[in-house]
PDB file of C-alpha atoms and ligand atoms in Angstrom:
ATOM      1  CA  MET A   1      78.040  49.959  98.083  1.00 60.00           C
ATOM      2  CA  ALA A   2      76.874  54.178  97.510  1.00 66.00           C
ATOM      3  CA  VAL A   3      73.404  54.291  96.008  1.00 73.00           C
ATOM      4  CA  ALA A   4      73.275  55.090  92.184  1.00 77.00           C
ATOM      5  CA  GLY A   5      74.312  59.292  91.502  1.00 86.00           C
ATOM      6  CA  THR A   6      75.385  58.643  95.643  1.00 92.00           C
ATOM      7  CA  LEU A   7      79.091  59.539  96.669  1.00 94.00           C
ATOM      8  CA  THR A   8      79.887  58.004  99.605  1.00 96.00           C
ATOM      9  CA  ILE A   9      81.518  60.922 101.847  1.00 97.00           C
ATOM     10  CA  PRO A  10      84.063  60.383 104.974  1.00 98.00           C
ATOM     11  CA  PHE A  11      83.121  63.869 107.718  1.00 98.00           C
ATOM     12  CA  ASP A  12      85.334  64.326 110.110  1.00 98.00           C
ATOM     13  CA  VAL A  13      83.277  66.804 112.451  1.00 98.00           C
ATOM     14  CA  TYR A  14      84.836  68.727 115.192  1.00 98.00           C
ATOM     15  CA  ARG A  15      83.839  67.397 119.057  1.00 98.00           C
ATOM     16  CA  PHE A  16      84.347  69.103 121.889  1.00 98.00           C
ATOM     17  CA  ASP A  17      82.383  69.805 125.173  1.00 96.00           C
ATOM     18  CA  PRO A  18      84.234  72.070 126.876  1.00 94.00           C
ATOM     19  CA  THR A  19      82.338  70.925 129.909  1.00 94.00           C
ATOM     20  CA  LYS A  20      84.272  67.283 130.608  1.00 94.00           C
ATOM     21  CA  ASP A  21      85.985  67.143 127.685  1.00 96.00           C
ATOM     22  CA  LYS A  22      90.117  67.768 128.216  1.00 95.00           C
ATOM     23  CA  GLU A  23      90.723  68.097 124.438  1.00 96.00           C
ATOM     24  CA  PRO A  24      88.622  68.324 121.290  1.00 97.00           C
ATOM     25  CA  ARG A  25      88.477  65.383 119.138  1.00 97.00           C
ATOM     26  CA  TYR A  26      87.365  64.496 115.718  1.00 98.00           C
ATOM     27  CA  VAL A  27      84.607  61.951 115.106  1.00 98.00           C
ATOM     28  CA  ARG A  28      84.554  60.221 111.253  1.00 98.00           C
ATOM     29  CA  TYR A  29      80.639  59.773 110.234  1.00 98.00           C
ATOM     30  CA  THR A  30      80.460  58.118 106.506  1.00 97.00           C
ATOM     31  CA  LEU A  31      77.699  58.253 104.630  1.00 97.00           C
ATOM     32  CA  ASP A  32      75.898  58.267 100.554  1.00 96.00           C
ATOM     33  CA  LEU A  33      74.199  61.523  99.377  1.00 97.00           C
ATOM     34  CA  ALA A  34      74.080  62.770  96.624  1.00 97.00           C
ATOM     35  CA  PRO A  35      76.653  65.270  95.573  1.00 97.00           C
ATOM     36  CA  HIS A  36      74.360  68.947  95.655  1.00 97.00           C
ATOM     37  CA  THR A  37      73.071  67.575  99.316  1.00 98.00           C
ATOM     38  CA  PRO A  38      74.054  70.744 101.799  1.00 98.00           C
ATOM     39  CA  VAL A  39      76.626  70.021 104.826  1.00 98.00           C
ATOM     40  CA  LEU A  40      73.964  71.333 106.894  1.00 98.00           C
ATOM     41  CA  THR A  41      71.321  68.479 105.548  1.00 98.00           C
ATOM     42  CA  ALA A  42      73.995  65.596 105.822  1.00 98.00           C
ATOM     43  CA  LEU A  43      75.016  66.718 109.929  1.00 98.00           C
ATOM     44  CA  LEU A  44      71.567  66.383 110.654  1.00 98.00           C
ATOM     45  CA  ARG A  45      71.249  62.684 109.324  1.00 98.00           C
ATOM     46  CA  ILE A  46      74.515  62.584 111.143  1.00 98.00           C
ATOM     47  CA  ARG A  47      72.114  63.378 114.205  1.00 98.00           C
ATOM     48  CA  SER A  48      69.282  61.368 113.819  1.00 97.00           C
ATOM     49  CA  GLU A  49      70.616  58.208 112.328  1.00 97.00           C
ATOM     50  CA  ILE A  50      74.085  58.413 113.899  1.00 97.00           C
ATOM     51  CA  ASP A  51      75.007  60.411 116.549  1.00 97.00           C
ATOM     52  CA  PRO A  52      73.078  62.279 118.949  1.00 97.00           C
ATOM     53  CA  GLY A  53      74.718  63.985 120.659  1.00 96.00           C
ATOM     54  CA  LEU A  54      75.780  66.047 118.226  1.00 98.00           C
ATOM     55  CA  THR A  55      76.034  70.053 118.814  1.00 98.00           C
ATOM     56  CA  LEU A  56      75.237  73.040 115.788  1.00 98.00           C
ATOM     57  CA  ARG A  57      72.630  75.515 115.243  1.00 97.00           C
ATOM     58  CA  TYR A  58      70.674  76.428 112.097  1.00 98.00           C
ATOM     59  CA  SER A  59      67.376  77.944 111.614  1.00 97.00           C
ATOM     60  CA  CYS A  60      65.901  78.290 108.250  1.00 97.00           C
ATOM     61  CA  ARG A  61      67.804  75.557 106.477  1.00 96.00           C
ATOM     62  CA  SER A  62      67.921  78.395 103.277  1.00 96.00           C
ATOM     63  CA  ALA A  63      70.450  80.896 103.740  1.00 97.00           C
ATOM     64  CA  ILE A  64      68.385  83.389 105.261  1.00 96.00           C
ATOM     65  CA  CYS A  65      69.433  83.077 109.033  1.00 97.00           C
ATOM     66  CA  GLY A  66      72.496  82.956 109.343  1.00 96.00           C
ATOM     67  CA  SER A  67      72.692  80.795 112.184  1.00 97.00           C
ATOM     68  CA  CYS A  68      74.797  77.686 110.262  1.00 98.00           C
ATOM     69  CA  SER A  69      78.013  79.316 109.909  1.00 98.00           C
ATOM     70  CA  MET A  70      80.708  76.859 110.258  1.00 98.00           C
ATOM     71  CA  VAL A  71      84.437  76.159 109.489  1.00 98.00           C
ATOM     72  CA  VAL A  72      83.547  73.659 106.004  1.00 98.00           C
ATOM     73  CA  ASN A  73      87.762  72.323 104.924  1.00 98.00           C
ATOM     74  CA  SER A  74      88.962  75.916 106.446  1.00 97.00           C
ATOM     75  CA  LYS A  75      86.777  77.959 105.130  1.00 97.00           C
ATOM     76  CA  SER A  76      84.593  80.095 106.665  1.00 97.00           C
ATOM     77  CA  ARG A  77      80.931  79.110 105.463  1.00 97.00           C
ATOM     78  CA  LEU A  78      76.525  78.410 105.687  1.00 98.00           C
ATOM     79  CA  ALA A  79      76.365  74.995 105.543  1.00 98.00           C
ATOM     80  CA  CYS A  80      72.941  74.853 104.432  1.00 98.00           C
ATOM     81  CA  GLN A  81      74.174  76.341 101.435  1.00 97.00           C
ATOM     82  CA  THR A  82      77.719  74.911 100.678  1.00 98.00           C
ATOM     83  CA  PRO A  83      76.816  71.435  98.717  1.00 98.00           C
ATOM     84  CA  VAL A  84      78.849  68.042  99.300  1.00 98.00           C
ATOM     85  CA  GLY A  85      79.891  66.857  96.231  1.00 97.00           C
ATOM     86  CA  PRO A  86      82.523  69.637  95.453  1.00 97.00           C
ATOM     87  CA  GLU A  87      83.855  70.087  98.946  1.00 98.00           C
ATOM     88  CA  PHE A  88      84.488  66.003  98.540  1.00 97.00           C
ATOM     89  CA  GLU A  89      85.674  66.020  95.698  1.00 97.00           C
ATOM     90  CA  ARG A  90      88.752  68.584  96.529  1.00 97.00           C
ATOM     91  CA  HIS A  91      89.578  67.163  99.193  1.00 97.00           C
ATOM     92  CA  GLY A  92      88.930  63.721  99.793  1.00 97.00           C
ATOM     93  CA  ARG A  93      86.075  64.376 102.724  1.00 98.00           C
ATOM     94  CA  VAL A  94      84.462  66.996 104.272  1.00 98.00           C
ATOM     95  CA  VAL A  95      86.283  68.336 108.205  1.00 98.00           C
ATOM     96  CA  ILE A  96      83.527  70.185 109.653  1.00 98.00           C
ATOM     97  CA  ASP A  97      84.930  72.387 112.121  1.00 98.00           C
ATOM     98  CA  PRO A  98      83.179  75.467 114.732  1.00 98.00           C
ATOM     99  CA  MET A  99      84.135  78.808 113.471  1.00 98.00           C
ATOM    100  CA  ARG A 100      87.098  81.123 114.721  1.00 97.00           C
ATOM    101  CA  ASN A 101      87.798  83.799 116.823  1.00 96.00           C
ATOM    102  CA  LEU A 102      84.674  82.629 118.859  1.00 97.00           C
ATOM    103  CA  PRO A 103      84.910  80.391 121.841  1.00 97.00           C
ATOM    104  CA  VAL A 104      83.236  76.628 120.960  1.00 97.00           C
ATOM    105  CA  LEU A 105      80.625  75.839 123.623  1.00 98.00           C
ATOM    106  CA  ARG A 106      79.082  72.916 122.300  1.00 98.00           C
ATOM    107  CA  ASP A 107      80.559  71.595 119.356  1.00 98.00           C
ATOM    108  CA  LEU A 108      79.635  73.300 116.537  1.00 98.00           C
ATOM    109  CA  VAL A 109      77.989  76.292 118.554  1.00 98.00           C
ATOM    110  CA  VAL A 110      79.541  78.910 119.615  1.00 98.00           C
ATOM    111  CA  ASP A 111      79.841  82.135 122.197  1.00 98.00           C
ATOM    112  CA  MET A 112      78.659  84.828 120.256  1.00 97.00           C
ATOM    113  CA  GLY A 113      78.831  87.162 121.837  1.00 96.00           C
ATOM    114  CA  SER A 114      82.482  89.674 121.049  1.00 94.00           C
ATOM    115  CA  PHE A 115      80.740  89.329 117.843  1.00 96.00           C
ATOM    116  CA  TRP A 116      77.709  91.691 118.933  1.00 96.00           C
ATOM    117  CA  GLY A 117      79.212  92.668 121.837  1.00 94.00           C
ATOM    118  CA  ASN A 118      81.833  95.191 119.289  1.00 92.00           C
ATOM    119  CA  TYR A 119      79.024  95.397 117.059  1.00 94.00           C
ATOM    120  CA  ARG A 120      77.344  97.201 119.456  1.00 93.00           C
ATOM    121  CA  LYS A 121      80.322  99.211 120.271  1.00 91.00           C
ATOM    122  CA  LEU A 122      80.008 101.542 117.090  1.00 90.00           C
ATOM    123  CA  GLU A 123      76.034 101.841 118.062  1.00 91.00           C
ATOM    124  CA  PRO A 124      74.802 100.542 114.961  1.00 90.00           C
ATOM    125  CA  HIS A 125      70.954 102.917 114.770  1.00 89.00           C
ATOM    126  CA  LEU A 126      70.946 106.137 113.228  1.00 88.00           C
ATOM    127  CA  ILE A 127      72.096 109.053 115.391  1.00 88.00           C
ATOM    128  CA  GLY A 128      69.837 112.155 114.986  1.00 81.00           C
ATOM    129  CA  ASP A 129      71.642 115.589 113.862  1.00 77.00           C
ATOM    130  CA  PRO A 130      70.544 118.271 116.513  1.00 75.00           C
ATOM    131  CA  ASP A 131      70.765 120.967 114.062  1.00 76.00           C
ATOM    132  CA  HIS A 132      68.571 118.733 110.822  1.00 72.00           C
ATOM    133  CA  PRO A 133      65.895 116.413 113.099  1.00 73.00           C
ATOM    134  CA  LEU A 134      64.137 113.830 111.271  1.00 71.00           C
ATOM    135  CA  PRO A 135      60.693 114.591 110.366  1.00 71.00           C
ATOM    136  CA  LYS A 136      58.497 113.611 113.337  1.00 76.00           C
ATOM    137  CA  GLY A 137      55.723 111.213 112.388  1.00 76.00           C
ATOM    138  CA  GLU A 138      56.529 111.711 108.965  1.00 77.00           C
ATOM    139  CA  PRO A 139      59.148 109.151 106.729  1.00 76.00           C
ATOM    140  CA  SER A 140      62.189 110.191 105.634  1.00 75.00           C
ATOM    141  CA  LYS A 141      62.844 110.537 101.811  1.00 79.00           C
ATOM    142  CA  MET A 142      65.732 109.483 100.566  1.00 84.00           C
ATOM    143  CA  THR A 143      66.844 109.712  96.995  1.00 88.00           C
ATOM    144  CA  PRO A 144      67.484 106.206  95.172  1.00 88.00           C
ATOM    145  CA  GLN A 145      71.125 107.546  94.733  1.00 90.00           C
ATOM    146  CA  GLN A 146      71.368 107.496  98.330  1.00 88.00           C
ATOM    147  CA  VAL A 147      70.208 104.244  98.716  1.00 87.00           C
ATOM    148  CA  ASP A 148      72.779 102.948  96.161  1.00 87.00           C
ATOM    149  CA  ALA A 149      75.132 104.681  98.014  1.00 86.00           C
ATOM    150  CA  PHE A 150      74.969 101.252 100.676  1.00 86.00           C
ATOM    151  CA  ARG A 151      73.201  98.541  99.243  1.00 83.00           C
ATOM    152  CA  GLU A 152      75.711  95.760  99.604  1.00 87.00           C
ATOM    153  CA  THR A 153      75.283  96.254 103.153  1.00 90.00           C
ATOM    154  CA  PRO A 154      71.637  95.780 103.851  1.00 90.00           C
ATOM    155  CA  ARG A 155      72.731  92.267 102.076  1.00 94.00           C
ATOM    156  CA  CYS A 156      74.580  90.919 105.263  1.00 96.00           C
ATOM    157  CA  ILE A 157      72.467  88.517 107.369  1.00 97.00           C
ATOM    158  CA  ALA A 158      75.157  88.563 110.130  1.00 97.00           C
ATOM    159  CA  CYS A 159      76.036  85.504 110.203  1.00 98.00           C
ATOM    160  CA  ALA A 160      79.567  86.205 111.223  1.00 98.00           C
ATOM    161  CA  ALA A 161      81.623  84.164 108.541  1.00 98.00           C
ATOM    162  CA  CYS A 162      83.626  86.759 107.881  1.00 98.00           C
ATOM    163  CA  TYR A 163      84.196  87.392 111.263  1.00 97.00           C
ATOM    164  CA  SER A 164      85.440  83.614 111.406  1.00 98.00           C
ATOM    165  CA  ALA A 165      87.659  84.174 108.734  1.00 97.00           C
ATOM    166  CA  CYS A 166      89.073  87.645 109.144  1.00 97.00           C
ATOM    167  CA  PRO A 167      92.947  87.115 110.600  1.00 96.00           C
ATOM    168  CA  ALA A 168      92.994  90.824 112.196  1.00 94.00           C
ATOM    169  CA  VAL A 169      89.888  89.863 114.603  1.00 94.00           C
ATOM    170  CA  GLU A 170      92.244  86.411 115.522  1.00 94.00           C
ATOM    171  CA  ALA A 171      95.371  88.891 116.332  1.00 92.00           C
ATOM    172  CA  ASP A 172      93.444  91.525 118.435  1.00 89.00           C
ATOM    173  CA  PRO A 173      89.416  90.673 119.541  1.00 81.00           C
ATOM    174  CA  GLU A 174      89.109  94.034 120.115  1.00 82.00           C
ATOM    175  CA  PHE A 175      89.028  95.022 116.227  1.00 90.00           C
ATOM    176  CA  PRO A 176      85.724  95.213 115.303  1.00 92.00           C
ATOM    177  CA  GLY A 177      85.265  93.024 112.151  1.00 95.00           C
ATOM    178  CA  PRO A 178      84.277  93.333 108.553  1.00 96.00           C
ATOM    179  CA  MET A 179      80.507  93.067 109.116  1.00 96.00           C
ATOM    180  CA  SER A 180      80.285  95.743 112.156  1.00 95.00           C
ATOM    181  CA  LEU A 181      83.064  97.881 109.721  1.00 95.00           C
ATOM    182  CA  ALA A 182      80.443  97.097 106.728  1.00 95.00           C
ATOM    183  CA  LYS A 183      77.496  98.612 108.511  1.00 94.00           C
ATOM    184  CA  LEU A 184      79.241 101.395 110.239  1.00 93.00           C
ATOM    185  CA  PHE A 185      79.976 102.356 106.515  1.00 94.00           C
ATOM    186  CA  ARG A 186      75.890 101.707 106.390  1.00 92.00           C
ATOM    187  CA  PHE A 187      75.579 104.820 108.508  1.00 92.00           C
ATOM    188  CA  VAL A 188      78.645 106.830 107.697  1.00 92.00           C
ATOM    189  CA  VAL A 189      76.803 107.570 104.348  1.00 92.00           C
ATOM    190  CA  ASP A 190      73.381 107.696 105.520  1.00 90.00           C
ATOM    191  CA  PRO A 191      72.477 111.653 104.533  1.00 87.00           C
ATOM    192  CA  ARG A 192      69.776 111.046 107.776  1.00 87.00           C
ATOM    193  CA  ASP A 193      72.561 110.410 110.197  1.00 88.00           C
ATOM    194  CA  GLY A 194      74.233 113.462 112.274  1.00 88.00           C
ATOM    195  CA  ALA A 195      76.787 111.818 113.306  1.00 89.00           C
ATOM    196  CA  ALA A 196      79.593 110.276 110.816  1.00 88.00           C
ATOM    197  CA  GLN A 197      82.742 112.244 110.905  1.00 87.00           C
ATOM    198  CA  GLN A 198      82.300 111.417 115.115  1.00 88.00           C
ATOM    199  CA  ARG A 199      82.081 107.953 114.137  1.00 90.00           C
ATOM    200  CA  LEU A 200      84.684 108.103 111.708  1.00 87.00           C
ATOM    201  CA  LEU A 201      86.942 109.628 114.801  1.00 83.00           C
ATOM    202  CA  LYS A 202      86.574 107.216 116.965  1.00 82.00           C
ATOM    203  CA  ILE A 203      87.107 104.514 114.895  1.00 81.00           C
ATOM    204  CA  GLN A 204      90.270 105.452 113.751  1.00 67.00           C
ATOM    205  CA  PRO A 205      91.940 105.508 116.275  1.00 66.00           C
ATOM    206  CA  GLY A 206      93.500 101.488 115.892  1.00 66.00           C
ATOM    207  CA  GLY A 207      90.238  99.429 114.351  1.00 78.00           C
ATOM    208  CA  LEU A 208      90.333  99.964 111.229  1.00 85.00           C
ATOM    209  CA  TRP A 209      93.681 100.372 110.412  1.00 86.00           C
ATOM    210  CA  LEU A 210      94.198  96.627 111.664  1.00 89.00           C
ATOM    211  CA  CYS A 211      92.291  95.156 107.966  1.00 91.00           C
ATOM    212  CA  LEU A 212      94.779  93.977 106.521  1.00 86.00           C
ATOM    213  CA  ARG A 213      92.961  93.889 103.267  1.00 90.00           C
ATOM    214  CA  CYS A 214      93.552  90.320 102.431  1.00 95.00           C
ATOM    215  CA  HIS A 215      90.331  90.642 101.481  1.00 96.00           C
ATOM    216  CA  LEU A 216      89.417  86.936 103.432  1.00 97.00           C
ATOM    217  CA  CYS A 217      86.199  87.877 104.718  1.00 97.00           C
ATOM    218  CA  THR A 218      84.930  89.032 101.705  1.00 97.00           C
ATOM    219  CA  GLU A 219      85.889  85.878 100.323  1.00 97.00           C
ATOM    220  CA  ALA A 220      83.561  84.105 103.226  1.00 97.00           C
ATOM    221  CA  CYS A 221      80.658  86.711 102.438  1.00 97.00           C
ATOM    222  CA  PRO A 222      77.893  84.135 101.926  1.00 97.00           C
ATOM    223  CA  LYS A 223      75.798  87.718 100.781  1.00 96.00           C
ATOM    224  CA  ASP A 224      78.472  89.485  98.810  1.00 95.00           C
ATOM    225  CA  VAL A 225      78.101  92.550 101.258  1.00 95.00           C
ATOM    226  CA  GLN A 226      82.276  92.764 100.499  1.00 95.00           C
ATOM    227  CA  PRO A 227      83.093  93.639 103.662  1.00 96.00           C
ATOM    228  CA  SER A 228      86.815  94.410 102.538  1.00 95.00           C
ATOM    229  CA  GLU A 229      85.902  96.903 100.252  1.00 94.00           C
ATOM    230  CA  ARG A 230      83.465  99.406 102.429  1.00 94.00           C
ATOM    231  CA  ILE A 231      86.304  98.820 104.996  1.00 93.00           C
ATOM    232  CA  ARG A 232      88.335  99.797 102.060  1.00 92.00           C
ATOM    233  CA  ASP A 233      86.152 103.730 101.101  1.00 92.00           C
ATOM    234  CA  LEU A 234      86.027 103.578 105.601  1.00 92.00           C
ATOM    235  CA  LYS A 235      90.228 104.391 105.532  1.00 91.00           C
ATOM    236  CA  GLU A 236      89.326 107.274 102.103  1.00 89.00           C
ATOM    237  CA  MET A 237      86.877 108.684 104.502  1.00 90.00           C
ATOM    238  CA  ALA A 238      88.448 108.584 107.544  1.00 88.00           C
ATOM    239  CA  ILE A 239      91.638 110.329 105.615  1.00 87.00           C
ATOM    240  CA  ALA A 240      89.459 112.254 104.367  1.00 88.00           C
ATOM    241  CA  VAL A 241      88.028 113.795 107.764  1.00 84.00           C
ATOM    242  CA  GLN A 242      91.156 114.098 109.449  1.00 80.00           C
ATOM    243  CA  GLY A 243      94.056 113.530 107.317  1.00 81.00           C
ATOM    244  CA  ALA A 244      96.854 110.607 107.684  1.00 81.00           C
ATOM    245  CA  THR A 245      97.369 110.163 111.356  1.00 79.00           C
ATOM    246  CA  GLU A 246      97.429 106.644 112.596  1.00 80.00           C
ATOM    247  CA  HIS A 247     100.015 104.898 111.810  1.00 83.00           C
ATOM    248  CA  GLY A 248      98.104 102.373 109.469  1.00 83.00           C
ATOM    249  CA  SER A 249      96.777 105.258 106.653  1.00 84.00           C
ATOM    250  CA  LYS A 250     100.608 106.601 107.078  1.00 88.00           C
ATOM    251  CA  HIS A 251     101.453 103.826 106.045  1.00 88.00           C
ATOM    252  CA  ALA A 252      98.658 104.054 102.745  1.00 87.00           C
ATOM    253  CA  LEU A 253      99.358 107.124 101.969  1.00 88.00           C
ATOM    254  CA  GLY A 254     103.052 105.835 102.336  1.00 90.00           C
ATOM    255  CA  PHE A 255     103.079 103.660 100.093  1.00 90.00           C
ATOM    256  CA  LYS A 256     101.044 104.986  97.375  1.00 89.00           C
ATOM    257  CA  GLU A 257     103.374 107.665  97.336  1.00 89.00           C
ATOM    258  CA  ASN A 258     106.826 105.123  96.486  1.00 88.00           C
ATOM    259  CA  ILE A 259     104.923 103.598  94.132  1.00 91.00           C
ATOM    260  CA  ARG A 260     103.486 106.550  92.498  1.00 90.00           C
ATOM    261  CA  GLN A 261     107.341 107.802  92.244  1.00 89.00           C
ATOM    262  CA  ARG A 262     108.963 105.092  91.393  1.00 89.00           C
ATOM    263  CA  GLY A 263     107.158 101.826  90.383  1.00 90.00           C
ATOM    264  CA  GLN A 264     108.111 100.095  93.339  1.00 88.00           C
ATOM    265  CA  LEU A 265     108.480 100.291  97.061  1.00 87.00           C
ATOM    266  CA  ASN A 266     111.190 102.201  99.084  1.00 87.00           C
ATOM    267  CA  GLU A 267     111.110  99.991 101.739  1.00 84.00           C
ATOM    268  CA  ALA A 268     113.443 102.121 104.458  1.00 84.00           C
ATOM    269  CA  LYS A 269     111.213 105.436 102.710  1.00 87.00           C
ATOM    270  CA  LEU A 270     108.485 104.010 103.930  1.00 88.00           C
ATOM    271  CA  ILE A 271     108.855 103.339 107.699  1.00 87.00           C
ATOM    272  CA  ARG A 272     110.289 107.194 108.003  1.00 88.00           C
ATOM    273  CA  GLN A 273     106.839 108.070 106.019  1.00 89.00           C
ATOM    274  CA  THR A 274     104.794 106.122 109.174  1.00 90.00           C
ATOM    275  CA  TYR A 275     106.523 106.000 112.062  1.00 89.00           C
ATOM    276  CA  THR A 276     108.583 109.215 114.197  1.00 90.00           C
ATOM    277  CA  PRO A 277     112.277 108.408 115.294  1.00 87.00           C
ATOM    278  CA  LEU A 278     111.069 108.180 118.474  1.00 90.00           C
ATOM    279  CA  GLU A 279     108.149 105.409 117.223  1.00 88.00           C
ATOM    280  CA  ALA A 280     110.937 103.685 114.968  1.00 87.00           C
ATOM    281  CA  LEU A 281     113.426 103.032 117.937  1.00 89.00           C
ATOM    282  CA  PRO A 282     112.153  99.474 119.056  1.00 89.00           C
ATOM    283  CA  LEU A 283     112.230  98.613 115.173  1.00 86.00           C
ATOM    284  CA  LEU A 284     115.406  98.832 114.723  1.00 88.00           C
ATOM    285  CA  PRO A 285     116.755  95.527 116.049  1.00 90.00           C
ATOM    286  CA  GLN A 286     113.797  93.857 113.297  1.00 88.00           C
ATOM    287  CA  ALA A 287     115.358  96.046 111.160  1.00 85.00           C
ATOM    288  CA  ALA A 288     118.754  95.294 111.739  1.00 88.00           C
ATOM    289  CA  ARG A 289     118.081  91.714 110.871  1.00 91.00           C
ATOM    290  CA  LEU A 290     116.638  92.701 107.918  1.00 86.00           C
ATOM    291  CA  ILE A 291     119.541  94.710 106.316  1.00 86.00           C
ATOM    292  CA  ARG A 292     121.689  92.206 107.404  1.00 89.00           C
ATOM    293  CA  LYS A 293     119.384  89.748 104.875  1.00 89.00           C
ATOM    294  CA  LYS A 294     119.151  91.603 102.515  1.00 86.00           C
ATOM    295  CA  PRO A 295     121.487  95.006 102.515  1.00 85.00           C
ATOM    296  CA  GLU A 296     119.785  96.608  99.706  1.00 83.00           C
ATOM    297  CA  LEU A 297     117.320  97.447 101.622  1.00 80.00           C
ATOM    298  CA  LEU A 298     119.244 100.327 102.684  1.00 80.00           C
ATOM    299  CA  LYS A 299     119.808 101.570  98.367  1.00 81.00           C
ATOM    300  CA  SER A 300     116.875 103.987  97.215  1.00 83.00           C
ATOM    301  CA  PRO A 301     114.924 102.047  94.214  1.00 83.00           C
ATOM    302  CA  ARG A 302     115.278 103.517  90.665  1.00 87.00           C
ATOM    303  CA  PRO A 303     112.515 103.844  88.935  1.00 88.00           C
ATOM    304  CA  ILE A 304     111.141 100.986  86.820  1.00 90.00           C
ATOM    305  CA  GLU A 305     110.932 100.524  83.164  1.00 90.00           C
ATOM    306  CA  GLY A 306     107.859 102.356  81.935  1.00 88.00           C
ATOM    307  CA  VAL A 307     107.009 104.342  85.104  1.00 89.00           C
ATOM    308  CA  GLU A 308     105.257 106.873  82.901  1.00 91.00           C
ATOM    309  CA  GLU A 309     102.433 104.121  82.868  1.00 92.00           C
ATOM    310  CA  VAL A 310     101.791 104.450  86.221  1.00 91.00           C
ATOM    311  CA  GLU A 311     101.538 107.722  86.606  1.00 90.00           C
ATOM    312  CA  LYS A 312      99.088 107.196  83.918  1.00 91.00           C
ATOM    313  CA  LEU A 313      96.962 104.348  85.401  1.00 91.00           C
ATOM    314  CA  TYR A 314      97.631 106.779  88.809  1.00 90.00           C
ATOM    315  CA  GLU A 315      95.627 109.977  86.669  1.00 90.00           C
ATOM    316  CA  LEU A 316      92.826 107.156  85.378  1.00 90.00           C
ATOM    317  CA  LEU A 317      92.020 106.674  89.363  1.00 85.00           C
ATOM    318  CA  ASP A 318      92.077 109.999  90.104  1.00 80.00           C
ATOM    319  CA  GLU A 319      89.701 110.938  87.239  1.00 77.00           C
ATOM    320  CA  GLU A 320      87.254 107.787  88.459  1.00 72.00           C
ATOM    321  CA  LYS A 321      87.021 108.782  92.697  1.00 66.00           C
ATOM    322  CA  PRO A 322      83.322 110.066  93.020  1.00 55.00           C
ATOM    323  CA  THR A 323      83.514 113.452  93.053  1.00 45.00           C
TER     324      THR A 323
HETATM  325  S1  FES B 401      70.694  77.482 108.419  1.00 79.67           S
HETATM  326 FE1  FES B 401      69.689  79.569 108.550  1.00 79.67          FE
HETATM  327  S2  FES B 401      71.493  80.621 107.366  1.00 79.67           S
HETATM  328 FE2  FES B 401      71.911  77.961 107.505  1.00 79.67          FE
END
């Protein structure tokens, strides 16, 4: 029987040693725990009291070092920051998996190589501007407003929870991932960096536009860095520097224009705005299937009732944009 004030909680923990096991498996452990107990503490109890072979990574136990990220009941989180009680109440158990999008080394420990490799490719350091060299031997000063422009990004602890949650990384491991792009934003807006334009041009092909704006990275981030918002900012800056040259940027601008004109999407027009006729050729079989199901897609939709209100919203949004 559980001690007063505690819950008897079943944990289903992912176990896999690629050097020995053919398949991963889940092992159930049951503990009596106070509801506020962090998942990490529960795992450490399992390791010290039940199964010394359980392998996991952690250090600070205070949501600072970023090393205890894992998937708890299907969500990427810091184990030291996730209390067991609400998880148990919501799901009836606590299922623990290693982070997604990274190969498992053993149990809950993953190989972070691609995460750091993608970050390194973005040159995450100040690049000097030969025309405006940084003062030698003196601190280079920034105004509070300049610092404020990237105030969220330094909070990042590189825990990779965003990388684990990101469907774009899953679809294309070359996608830099939310953390790398949020940090790239930090260098693009830093007035001491002399390579903002080159950074934006370099990241444009593919990289930036693979982001689907699902916001799962922002939901997973334990430090409220809001990577999806920083990626949106980068997309706007990339269009300002180079115009709409990628399928992603053409699609984004076409979508915006479509909604502005009619309050709803004209899908056939959006395809024409995104692809040249030659580029659209391979999409024809898919388009034919879609049109068989929804023939109305061929018709240009009429403006919705109250479309003037949509225009007013766009005007308001344009006014809000920083100059
Ligand atoms: S152990 Fe350091 S963030 Fe969780």
